[in-house]
Coordinates of C-alpha atoms in Angstrom, one line a residue:
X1 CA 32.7 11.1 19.2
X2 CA 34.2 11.2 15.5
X3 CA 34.6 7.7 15.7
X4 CA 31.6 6.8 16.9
X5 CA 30.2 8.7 13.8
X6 CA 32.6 7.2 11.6
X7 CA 32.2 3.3 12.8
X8 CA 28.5 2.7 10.6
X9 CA 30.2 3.5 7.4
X10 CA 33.0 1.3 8.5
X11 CA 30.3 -1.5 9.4
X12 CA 28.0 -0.8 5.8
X13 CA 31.3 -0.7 3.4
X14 CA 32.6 -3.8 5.1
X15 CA 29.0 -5.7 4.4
X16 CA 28.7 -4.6 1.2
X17 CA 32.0 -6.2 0.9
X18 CA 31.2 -9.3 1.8
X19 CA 27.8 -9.8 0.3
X20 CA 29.6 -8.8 -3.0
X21 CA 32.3 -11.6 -2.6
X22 CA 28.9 -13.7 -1.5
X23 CA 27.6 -12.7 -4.8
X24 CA 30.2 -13.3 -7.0
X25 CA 31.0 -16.8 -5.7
X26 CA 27.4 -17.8 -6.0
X27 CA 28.0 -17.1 -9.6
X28 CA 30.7 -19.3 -10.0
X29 CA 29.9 -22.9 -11.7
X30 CA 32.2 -24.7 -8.9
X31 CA 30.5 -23.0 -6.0
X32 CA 27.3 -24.2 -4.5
X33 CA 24.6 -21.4 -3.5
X34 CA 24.1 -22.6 0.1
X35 CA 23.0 -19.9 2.8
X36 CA 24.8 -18.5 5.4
X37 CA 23.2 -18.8 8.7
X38 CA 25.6 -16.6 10.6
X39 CA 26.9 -13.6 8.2
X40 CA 23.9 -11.6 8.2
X41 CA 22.5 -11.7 11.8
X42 CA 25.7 -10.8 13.2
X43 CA 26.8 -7.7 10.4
X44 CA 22.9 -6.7 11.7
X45 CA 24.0 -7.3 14.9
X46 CA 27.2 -5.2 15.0
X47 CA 25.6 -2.0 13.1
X48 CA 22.9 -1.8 15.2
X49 CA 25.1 -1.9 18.0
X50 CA 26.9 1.1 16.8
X51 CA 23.5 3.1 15.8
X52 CA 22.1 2.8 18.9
X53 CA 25.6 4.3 20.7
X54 CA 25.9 6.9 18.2
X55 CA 21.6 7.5 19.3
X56 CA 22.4 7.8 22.9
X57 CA 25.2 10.2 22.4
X58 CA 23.1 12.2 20.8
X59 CA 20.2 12.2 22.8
X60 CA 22.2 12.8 26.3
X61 CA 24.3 15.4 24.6
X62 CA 21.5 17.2 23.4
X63 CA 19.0 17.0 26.2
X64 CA 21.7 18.2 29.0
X65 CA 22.2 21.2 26.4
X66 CA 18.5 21.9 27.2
X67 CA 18.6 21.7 30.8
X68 CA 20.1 25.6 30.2
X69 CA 16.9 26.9 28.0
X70 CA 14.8 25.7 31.2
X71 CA 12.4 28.2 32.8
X72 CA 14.2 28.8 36.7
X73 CA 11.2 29.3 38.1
X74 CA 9.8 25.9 37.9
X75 CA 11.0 23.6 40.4
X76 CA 11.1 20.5 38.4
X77 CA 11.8 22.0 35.2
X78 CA 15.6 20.8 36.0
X79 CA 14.4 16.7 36.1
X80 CA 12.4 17.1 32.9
X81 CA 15.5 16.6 30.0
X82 CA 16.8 14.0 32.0
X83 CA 13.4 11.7 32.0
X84 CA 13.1 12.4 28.1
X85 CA 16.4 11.2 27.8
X86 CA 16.1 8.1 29.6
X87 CA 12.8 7.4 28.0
X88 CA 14.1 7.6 24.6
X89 CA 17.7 5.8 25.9
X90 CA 15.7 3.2 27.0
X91 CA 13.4 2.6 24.0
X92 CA 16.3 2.6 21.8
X93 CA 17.9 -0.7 24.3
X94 CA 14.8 -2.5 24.3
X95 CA 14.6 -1.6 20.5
X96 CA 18.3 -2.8 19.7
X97 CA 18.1 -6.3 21.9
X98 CA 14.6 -7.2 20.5
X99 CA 15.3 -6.0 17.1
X100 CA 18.6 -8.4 16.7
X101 CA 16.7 -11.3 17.6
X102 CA 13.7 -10.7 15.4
X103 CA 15.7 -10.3 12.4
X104 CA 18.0 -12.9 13.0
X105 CA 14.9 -15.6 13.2
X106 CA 13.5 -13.8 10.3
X107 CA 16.3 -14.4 8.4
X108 CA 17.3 -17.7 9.1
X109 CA 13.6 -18.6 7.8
X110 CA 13.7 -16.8 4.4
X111 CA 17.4 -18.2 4.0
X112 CA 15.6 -21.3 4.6
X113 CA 12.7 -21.7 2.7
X114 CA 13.4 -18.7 -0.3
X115 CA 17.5 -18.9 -0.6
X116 CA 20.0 -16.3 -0.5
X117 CA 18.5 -14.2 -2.6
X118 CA 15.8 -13.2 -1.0
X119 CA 17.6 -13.7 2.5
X120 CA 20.0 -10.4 1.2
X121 CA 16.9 -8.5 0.2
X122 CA 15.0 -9.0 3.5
X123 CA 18.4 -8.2 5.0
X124 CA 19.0 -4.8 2.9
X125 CA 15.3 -3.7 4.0
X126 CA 16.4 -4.4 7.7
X127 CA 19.3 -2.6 7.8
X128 CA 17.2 0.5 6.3
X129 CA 14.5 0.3 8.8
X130 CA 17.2 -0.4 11.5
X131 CA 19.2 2.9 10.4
X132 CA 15.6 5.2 10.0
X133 CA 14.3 4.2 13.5
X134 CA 17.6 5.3 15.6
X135 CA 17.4 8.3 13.2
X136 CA 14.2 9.1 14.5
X137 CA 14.9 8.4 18.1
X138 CA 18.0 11.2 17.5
X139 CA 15.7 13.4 16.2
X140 CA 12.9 12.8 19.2
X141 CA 16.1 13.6 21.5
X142 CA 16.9 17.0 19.6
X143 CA 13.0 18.1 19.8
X144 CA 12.4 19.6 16.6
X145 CA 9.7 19.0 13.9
X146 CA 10.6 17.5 10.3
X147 CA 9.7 18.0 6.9
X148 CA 7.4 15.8 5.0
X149 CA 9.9 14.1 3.2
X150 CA 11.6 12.8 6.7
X151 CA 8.2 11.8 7.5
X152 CA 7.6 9.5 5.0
X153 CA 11.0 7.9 4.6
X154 CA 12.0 8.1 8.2
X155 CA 8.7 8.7 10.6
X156 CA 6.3 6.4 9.5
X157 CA 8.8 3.6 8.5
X158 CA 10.6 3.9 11.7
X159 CA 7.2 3.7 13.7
X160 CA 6.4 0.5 12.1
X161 CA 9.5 -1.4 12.8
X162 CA 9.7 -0.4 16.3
X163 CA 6.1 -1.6 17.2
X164 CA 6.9 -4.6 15.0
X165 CA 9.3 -5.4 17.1
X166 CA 7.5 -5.0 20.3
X167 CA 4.2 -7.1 18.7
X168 CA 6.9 -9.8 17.9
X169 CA 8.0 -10.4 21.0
X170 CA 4.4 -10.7 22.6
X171 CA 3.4 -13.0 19.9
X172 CA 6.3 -15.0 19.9
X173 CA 5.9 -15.3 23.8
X174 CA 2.5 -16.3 23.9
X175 CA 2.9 -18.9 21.4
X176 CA 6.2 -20.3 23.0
X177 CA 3.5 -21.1 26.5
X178 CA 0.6 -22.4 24.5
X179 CA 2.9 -24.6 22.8
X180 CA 5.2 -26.0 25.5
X181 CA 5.0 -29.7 25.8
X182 CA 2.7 -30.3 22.9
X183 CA 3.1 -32.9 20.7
X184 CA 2.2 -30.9 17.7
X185 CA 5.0 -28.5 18.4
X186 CA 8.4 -30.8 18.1
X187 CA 11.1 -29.4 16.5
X188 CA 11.2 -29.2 12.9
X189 CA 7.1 -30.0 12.3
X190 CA 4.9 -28.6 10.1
X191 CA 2.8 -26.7 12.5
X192 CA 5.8 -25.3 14.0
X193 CA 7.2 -24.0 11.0
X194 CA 3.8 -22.7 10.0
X195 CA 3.4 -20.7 13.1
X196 CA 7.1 -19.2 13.2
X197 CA 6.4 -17.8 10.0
X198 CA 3.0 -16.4 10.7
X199 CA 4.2 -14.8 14.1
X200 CA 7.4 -13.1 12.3
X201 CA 5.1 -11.8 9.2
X202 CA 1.7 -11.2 11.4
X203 CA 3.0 -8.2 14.0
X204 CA 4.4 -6.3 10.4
X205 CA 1.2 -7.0 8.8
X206 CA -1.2 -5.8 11.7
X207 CA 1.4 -2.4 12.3
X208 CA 1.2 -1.6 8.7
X209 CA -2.8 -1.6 9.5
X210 CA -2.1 0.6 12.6
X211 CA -0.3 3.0 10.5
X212 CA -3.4 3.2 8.1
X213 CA -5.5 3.6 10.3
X214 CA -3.5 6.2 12.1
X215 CA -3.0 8.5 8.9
X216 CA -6.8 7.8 7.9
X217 CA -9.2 9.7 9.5
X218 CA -13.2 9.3 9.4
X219 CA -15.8 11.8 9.7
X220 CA -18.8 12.0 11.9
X221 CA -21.1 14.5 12.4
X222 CA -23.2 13.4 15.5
X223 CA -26.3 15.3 17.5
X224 CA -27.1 15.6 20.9
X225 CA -30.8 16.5 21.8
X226 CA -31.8 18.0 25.2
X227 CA -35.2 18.3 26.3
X228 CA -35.2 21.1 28.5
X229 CA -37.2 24.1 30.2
X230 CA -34.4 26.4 30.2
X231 CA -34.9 28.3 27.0
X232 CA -34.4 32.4 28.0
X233 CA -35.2 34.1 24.6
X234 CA -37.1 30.8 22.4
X235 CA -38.6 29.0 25.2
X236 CA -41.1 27.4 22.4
X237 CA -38.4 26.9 19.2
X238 CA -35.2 26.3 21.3
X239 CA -32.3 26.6 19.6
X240 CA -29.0 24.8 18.7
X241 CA -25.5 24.8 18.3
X242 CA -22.8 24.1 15.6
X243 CA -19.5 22.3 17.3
X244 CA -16.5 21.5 16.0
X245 CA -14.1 19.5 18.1
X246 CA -10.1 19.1 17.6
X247 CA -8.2 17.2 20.2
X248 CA -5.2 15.1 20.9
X249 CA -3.9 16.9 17.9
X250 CA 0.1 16.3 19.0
X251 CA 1.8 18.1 16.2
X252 CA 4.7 15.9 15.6
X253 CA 5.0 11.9 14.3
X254 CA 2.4 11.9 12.5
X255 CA 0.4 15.8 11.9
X256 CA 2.6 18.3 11.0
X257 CA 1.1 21.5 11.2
X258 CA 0.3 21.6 6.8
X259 CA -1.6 19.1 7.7
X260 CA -3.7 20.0 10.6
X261 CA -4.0 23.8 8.5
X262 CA -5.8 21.8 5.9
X263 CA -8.1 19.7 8.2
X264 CA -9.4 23.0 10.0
X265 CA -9.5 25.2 6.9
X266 CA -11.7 22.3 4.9
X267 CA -14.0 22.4 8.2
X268 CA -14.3 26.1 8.1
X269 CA -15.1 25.9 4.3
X270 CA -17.6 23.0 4.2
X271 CA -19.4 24.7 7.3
X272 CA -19.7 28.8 7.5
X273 CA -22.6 28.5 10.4
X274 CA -20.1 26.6 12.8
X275 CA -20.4 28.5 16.3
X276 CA -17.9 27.5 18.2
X277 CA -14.8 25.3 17.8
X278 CA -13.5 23.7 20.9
X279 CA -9.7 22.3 21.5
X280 CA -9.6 20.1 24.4
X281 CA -5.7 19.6 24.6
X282 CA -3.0 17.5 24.0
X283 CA -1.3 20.1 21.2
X284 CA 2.1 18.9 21.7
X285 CA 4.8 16.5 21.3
X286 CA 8.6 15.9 22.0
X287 CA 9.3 17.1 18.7
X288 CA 7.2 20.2 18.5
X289 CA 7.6 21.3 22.4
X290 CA 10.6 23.8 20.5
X291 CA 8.9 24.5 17.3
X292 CA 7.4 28.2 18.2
X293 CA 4.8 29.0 15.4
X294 CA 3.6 25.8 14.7
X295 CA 0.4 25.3 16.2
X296 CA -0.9 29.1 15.4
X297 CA 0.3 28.1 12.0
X298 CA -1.4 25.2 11.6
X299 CA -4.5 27.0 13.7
X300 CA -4.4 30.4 11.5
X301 CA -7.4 29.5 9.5
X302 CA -9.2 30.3 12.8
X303 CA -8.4 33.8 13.2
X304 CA -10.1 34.8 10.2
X305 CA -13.4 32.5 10.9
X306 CA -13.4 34.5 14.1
X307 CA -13.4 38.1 12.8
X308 CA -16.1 37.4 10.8
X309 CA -18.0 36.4 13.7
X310 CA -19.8 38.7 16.3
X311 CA -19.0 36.1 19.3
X312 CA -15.5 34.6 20.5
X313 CA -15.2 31.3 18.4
X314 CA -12.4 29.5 19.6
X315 CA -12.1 27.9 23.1
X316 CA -9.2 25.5 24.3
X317 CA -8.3 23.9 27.4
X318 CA -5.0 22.1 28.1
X319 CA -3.8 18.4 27.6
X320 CA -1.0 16.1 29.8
X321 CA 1.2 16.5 26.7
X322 CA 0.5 20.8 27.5
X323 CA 1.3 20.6 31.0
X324 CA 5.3 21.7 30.2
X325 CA 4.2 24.2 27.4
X326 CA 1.8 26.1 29.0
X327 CA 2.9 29.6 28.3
X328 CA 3.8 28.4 24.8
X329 CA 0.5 27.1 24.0
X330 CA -1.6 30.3 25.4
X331 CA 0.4 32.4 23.5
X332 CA 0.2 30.6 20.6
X333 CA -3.8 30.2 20.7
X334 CA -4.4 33.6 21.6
X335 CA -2.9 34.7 18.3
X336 CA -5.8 32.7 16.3
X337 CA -8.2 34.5 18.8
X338 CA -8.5 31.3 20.5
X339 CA -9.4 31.6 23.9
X340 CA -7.3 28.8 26.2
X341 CA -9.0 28.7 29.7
X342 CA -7.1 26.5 32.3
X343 CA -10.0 26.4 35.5
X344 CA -11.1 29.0 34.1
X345 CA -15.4 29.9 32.8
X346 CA -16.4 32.6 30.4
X347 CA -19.8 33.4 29.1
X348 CA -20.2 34.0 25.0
X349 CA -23.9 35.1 23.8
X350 CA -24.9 33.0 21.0
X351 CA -28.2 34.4 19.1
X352 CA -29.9 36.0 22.2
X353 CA -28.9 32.8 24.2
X354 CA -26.0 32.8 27.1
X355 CA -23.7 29.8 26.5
X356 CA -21.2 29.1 29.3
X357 CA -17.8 27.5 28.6
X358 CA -15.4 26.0 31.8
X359 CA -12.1 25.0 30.9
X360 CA -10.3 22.6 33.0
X361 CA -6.8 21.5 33.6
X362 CA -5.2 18.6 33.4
X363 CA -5.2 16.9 36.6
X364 CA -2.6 14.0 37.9
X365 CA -3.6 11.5 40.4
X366 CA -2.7 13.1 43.3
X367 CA -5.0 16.4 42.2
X368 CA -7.9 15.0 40.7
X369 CA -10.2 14.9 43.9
X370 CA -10.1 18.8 44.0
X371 CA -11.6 18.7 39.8
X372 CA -14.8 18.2 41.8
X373 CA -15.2 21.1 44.2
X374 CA -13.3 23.3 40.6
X375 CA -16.2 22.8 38.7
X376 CA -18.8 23.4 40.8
X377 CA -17.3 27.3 41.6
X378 CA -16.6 27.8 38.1
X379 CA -20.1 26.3 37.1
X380 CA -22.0 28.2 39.7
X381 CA -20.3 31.3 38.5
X382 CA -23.1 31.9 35.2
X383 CA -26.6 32.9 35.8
X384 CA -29.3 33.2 33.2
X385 CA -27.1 30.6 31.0
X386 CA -29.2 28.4 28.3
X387 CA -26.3 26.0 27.9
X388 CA -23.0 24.6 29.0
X389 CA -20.0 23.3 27.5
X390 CA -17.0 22.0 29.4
X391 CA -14.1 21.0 27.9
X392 CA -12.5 18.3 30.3
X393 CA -9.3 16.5 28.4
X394 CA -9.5 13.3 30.3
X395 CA -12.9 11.4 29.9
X396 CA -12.1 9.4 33.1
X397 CA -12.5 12.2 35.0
X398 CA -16.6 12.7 33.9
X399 CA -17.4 11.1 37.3
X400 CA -16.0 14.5 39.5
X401 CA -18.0 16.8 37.1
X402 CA -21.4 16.2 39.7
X403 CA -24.4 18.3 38.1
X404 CA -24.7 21.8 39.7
X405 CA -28.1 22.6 38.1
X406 CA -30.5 21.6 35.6
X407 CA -28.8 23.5 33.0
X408 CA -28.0 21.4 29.5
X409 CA -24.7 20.1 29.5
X410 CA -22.1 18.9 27.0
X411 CA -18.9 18.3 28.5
X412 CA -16.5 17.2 25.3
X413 CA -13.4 15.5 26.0
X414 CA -10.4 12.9 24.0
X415 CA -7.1 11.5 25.4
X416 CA -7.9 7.9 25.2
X417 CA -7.3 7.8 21.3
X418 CA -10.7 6.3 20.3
X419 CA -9.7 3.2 22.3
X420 CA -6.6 2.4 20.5
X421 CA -7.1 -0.8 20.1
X422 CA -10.0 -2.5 18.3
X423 CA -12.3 -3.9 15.4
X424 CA -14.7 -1.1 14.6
X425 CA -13.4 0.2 11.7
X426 CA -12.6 -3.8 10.3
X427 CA -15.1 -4.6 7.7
X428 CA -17.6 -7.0 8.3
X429 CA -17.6 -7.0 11.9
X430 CA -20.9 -5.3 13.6
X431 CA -19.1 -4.4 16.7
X432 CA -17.9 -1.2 18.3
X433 CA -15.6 -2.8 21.0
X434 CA -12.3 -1.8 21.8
X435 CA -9.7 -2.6 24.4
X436 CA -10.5 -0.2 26.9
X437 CA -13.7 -2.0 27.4
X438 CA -11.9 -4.6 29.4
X439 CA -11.1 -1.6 31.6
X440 CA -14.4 0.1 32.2
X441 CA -13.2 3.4 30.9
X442 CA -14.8 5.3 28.1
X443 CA -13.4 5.4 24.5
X444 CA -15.4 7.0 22.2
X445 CA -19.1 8.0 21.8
X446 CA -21.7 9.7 24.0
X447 CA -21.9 9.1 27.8
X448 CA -24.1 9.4 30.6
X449 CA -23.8 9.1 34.9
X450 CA -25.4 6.4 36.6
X451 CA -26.6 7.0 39.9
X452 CA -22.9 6.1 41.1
X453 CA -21.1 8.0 38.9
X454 CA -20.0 5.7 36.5
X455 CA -19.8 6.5 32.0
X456 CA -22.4 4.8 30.7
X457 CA -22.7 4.4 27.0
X458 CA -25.8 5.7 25.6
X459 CA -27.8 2.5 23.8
X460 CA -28.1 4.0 20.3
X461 CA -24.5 4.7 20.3
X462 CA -24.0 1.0 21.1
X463 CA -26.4 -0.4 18.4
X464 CA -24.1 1.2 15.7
X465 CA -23.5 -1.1 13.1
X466 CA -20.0 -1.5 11.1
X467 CA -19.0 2.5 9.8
X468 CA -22.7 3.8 10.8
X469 CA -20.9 6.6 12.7
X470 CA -23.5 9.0 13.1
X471 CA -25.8 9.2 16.2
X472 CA -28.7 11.2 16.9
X473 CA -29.0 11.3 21.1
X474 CA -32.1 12.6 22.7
X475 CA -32.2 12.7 26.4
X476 CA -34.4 14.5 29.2
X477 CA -30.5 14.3 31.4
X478 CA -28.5 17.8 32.0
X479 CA -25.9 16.3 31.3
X480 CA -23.9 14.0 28.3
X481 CA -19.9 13.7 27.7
X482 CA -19.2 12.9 24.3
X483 CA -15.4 11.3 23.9
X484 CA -13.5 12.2 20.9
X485 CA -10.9 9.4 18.6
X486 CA -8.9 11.9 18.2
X487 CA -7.8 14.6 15.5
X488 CA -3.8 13.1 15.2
X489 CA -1.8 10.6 17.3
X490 CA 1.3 10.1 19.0
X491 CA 3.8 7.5 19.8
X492 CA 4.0 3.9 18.1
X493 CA 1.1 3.5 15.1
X494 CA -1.5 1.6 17.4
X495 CA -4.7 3.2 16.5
X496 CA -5.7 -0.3 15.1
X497 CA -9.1 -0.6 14.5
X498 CA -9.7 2.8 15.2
X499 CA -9.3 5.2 13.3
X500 CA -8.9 9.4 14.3
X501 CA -12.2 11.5 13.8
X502 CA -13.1 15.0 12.2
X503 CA -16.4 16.4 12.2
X504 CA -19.2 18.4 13.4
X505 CA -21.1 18.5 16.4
X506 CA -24.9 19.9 16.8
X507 CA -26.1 20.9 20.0
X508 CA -29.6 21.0 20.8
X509 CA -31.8 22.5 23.6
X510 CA -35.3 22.1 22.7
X511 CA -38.2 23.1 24.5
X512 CA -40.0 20.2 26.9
X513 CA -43.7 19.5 25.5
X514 CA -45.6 21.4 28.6
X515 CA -43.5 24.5 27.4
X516 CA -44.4 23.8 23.7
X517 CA -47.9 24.7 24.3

């Protein structure tokens, strides 16, 4: 294992070597400053190789030591370290065999067009993202949060060059079929050279957008209107609520828990009349699945808000990324006086009115047919309610939650990331589409059932122009879902062309005109 460790500063003191003997012969008048094709790619080539052994070391080593910490009583809990492991091995091979080819095209075309210069710059700045991105991988493997320092010279610098990579490789694929047996495209034309350079320097450009837009988030502050005749104590005034959403928070890459205490505690500040603020999951990552403390830390601005109100505040359901945490995370969100309900419904009085809130689990595949039959006993459970809110992670699922009643009904969810991928946060473009569309599922906005259960997008939602995010919905249905962006991230920096939200919600249920007079 020593050597292993040892063998990178063997590599980096033997390249250093040569790129100073590189130097100093470029300097002399009887040389001639001509680059070398092969030097760089292979020295890139040979410490990458030796990063990504010391990475799996690290990450097996560490994961089997988990395997002890394990709760018994689950009878999976023995598979979990090894599927992390092999995730994170086998991003770190696809990372090391697609990252050796990338930069040796990329060099070989500065060496070409800019000269040696250049070409030992570009290859410096290589070996430093290289060396960061198995770094982080390692410390995925160990599961422990970082400071913010790490984050910005490790994180975020390693999360770029990874997605680079994998944006290179479909780019550079794509454009190999268009271009097959073209004319246009012999070796050594212009239009060649011109696309090999845009297709090495395009993927970087677009992931350092993705990181932006990651980091970035936008406020909206959106209304939803129901006309309704269930009013019990202002049947001619109605009444409303003040919501504030947080979900897919995933302490971790890219929100440490500083940062999410500073997003909630600027929400608290800027709005004293909230009445409820609703987590709907996803708290945790690889990283923070150890780190004890740092969601109640990051959360502890609640658990003031709360004693100064005379209702329960906080309400949370669980995420896919909470499934192995469970204990963790009820115990963590019950010190903020956060209430985490997993198929669970409890009733809160609001100002004289009865609000209901059902929490549901996150289902799987193979379990999601029974959310259906859940829902209705835990809905059917409150009488004399004015309003519901159900807190339902996965948007997809809106088509099991069948209406029960005529009760008004807000059922908030996230998980899909706003989308991930797609142009309405680029300038100039009046569109709100995003990748998902292609799928049918639902990505962000408010959302009503058709007759056969399917999302629908609400019209004025639709009609939004470029960053006109706020949206007043009125509707005579019982029932909207409104789906989240997202509060954080996780994984590679994709969230391009849209961005993560904050905000506030309002909640109304006004009275129909026959009860008005």
């Amino acid at each position: 294992m020593q050597a292993i460790v040892r063998k990178p500063f063997v590599e980096l003191l033997k390249i250093f070597f040569t790129m100073s003997r590189i130097s100093s012969e470029k300097s002399s008048p009887s040389s001639t400053s001509q680059f070398d094709s092969s030097f760089f790619p292979c020295s890139f080539r040979n410490l990458s190789r030796t990063l990504f052994l010391i990475t799996v070391s690290i990450v097996v080593t560490s994961r089997l030591h988990f395997h002890h910490h394990v709760d018994p009583a689950d009878p999976i809990s023995w598979l979990r370290p090894y599927v992390v492991s092999f995730l994170i091995v086998a991003a770190a091979t696809i990372h090391h065999f697609i990252s050796v080819k990338y930069v040796n095209e990329l060099l070989l075309v500065i060496g070409d067009v800019f000269g040696l210069m250049w070409a030992e710059v570009i290859f410096l700045s290589c070996l430093y993202l290289q060396t960061v991105t198995f770094m982080q991988l390692c410390s995925n493997g160990l599961g422990t949060m970082r400071d913010l320092q790490w984050r910005y010279t490790v994180t975020r610098p390693a999360s770029v060059w990874l997605l680079t990579q994998i944006s290179w490789f479909a780019f550079a694929f794509t454009l190999r079929k268009i271009l097959v047996g073209r004319p246009e495209a012999s070796k050594g034309s212009m239009i060649k050279r011109v696309l090999h350079v845009l297709t090495l320097t395009m993927p970087l450009c677009l992931c350092i957008l993705g990181l932006f837009h990651t980091i970035t988030p936008i406020e909206i502050n959106n209304s939803v209107t129901f006309k309704s005749n269930i009013v019990a104590n202002s049947p001619k005034e109605g009444f409303e609520l003040k919501l504030f959403q947080l979900t897919d928070i995933h302490l971790g890459t890219f929100m440490s828990d500083k940062q999410l205490h500073n997003i909630v505690h600027d929400t608290l500040e800027r709005h004293p009349d909230l009445d409820l603020v609703l987590l709907t999951g996803d708290f945790y990552t690889v990283e923070s699945s150890r780190e004890k403390k740092a969601l109640s830390n990051g959360l502890r601005s609640l658990k003031t808000f709360a004693e100064s109100k005379s209702h329960p505040v906080g309400w949370a359901c669980p995420g896919n990324h909470d499934h192995d945490v469970q204990e963790m995370a009820r115990e963590e969100l019950e010190s903020v006086h956060v209430n985490y309900l997993v198929d669970e419904q409890r009733v809160v009085e609001i100002r004289g009115e009865k609000v209901q809130i059902v929490g549901l689990d996150y289902r799987f595949r193979k379990s999601v047919e029974s959310l259906s039959r859940i829902y209705q006993d835990l809905a059917s459970k409150a009488v004399g309610i004015s309003a519901r809110i159900v807190l339902l992670h996965n948007p997809s699922h809106f088509k099991y939650i069948v209406p029960v009643d005529t009760v008004p009904t807000l059922i908030l969810s996230g998980h899909l990331h706003g989308g991930q991928f797609g142009v309405r946060s680029f300038p100039l473009i009046s569109s709100d589409w995003t990748v998902l569309r292609l799928f049918s599922m639902p990505d962000f906005g408010f959302y009503f059932q058709n007759a056969n259960g399917q999302a629908i997008k609400f019209e004025e939602q639709s009609q939004l122009k470029h960053m006109e995010l706020d949206v007043d919905i009125v509707t005579n249905m019982t029932q909207v879902q409104y789906v989240h962006s997202g509060t954080g991230f996780y994984g590679l920096p994709l969230r391009v062309g849209t961005q993560s939200e904050r905000g506030v919600m309002t909640m109304r249920i006004e009275p129909t005109e026959t009860q008005r007079r």
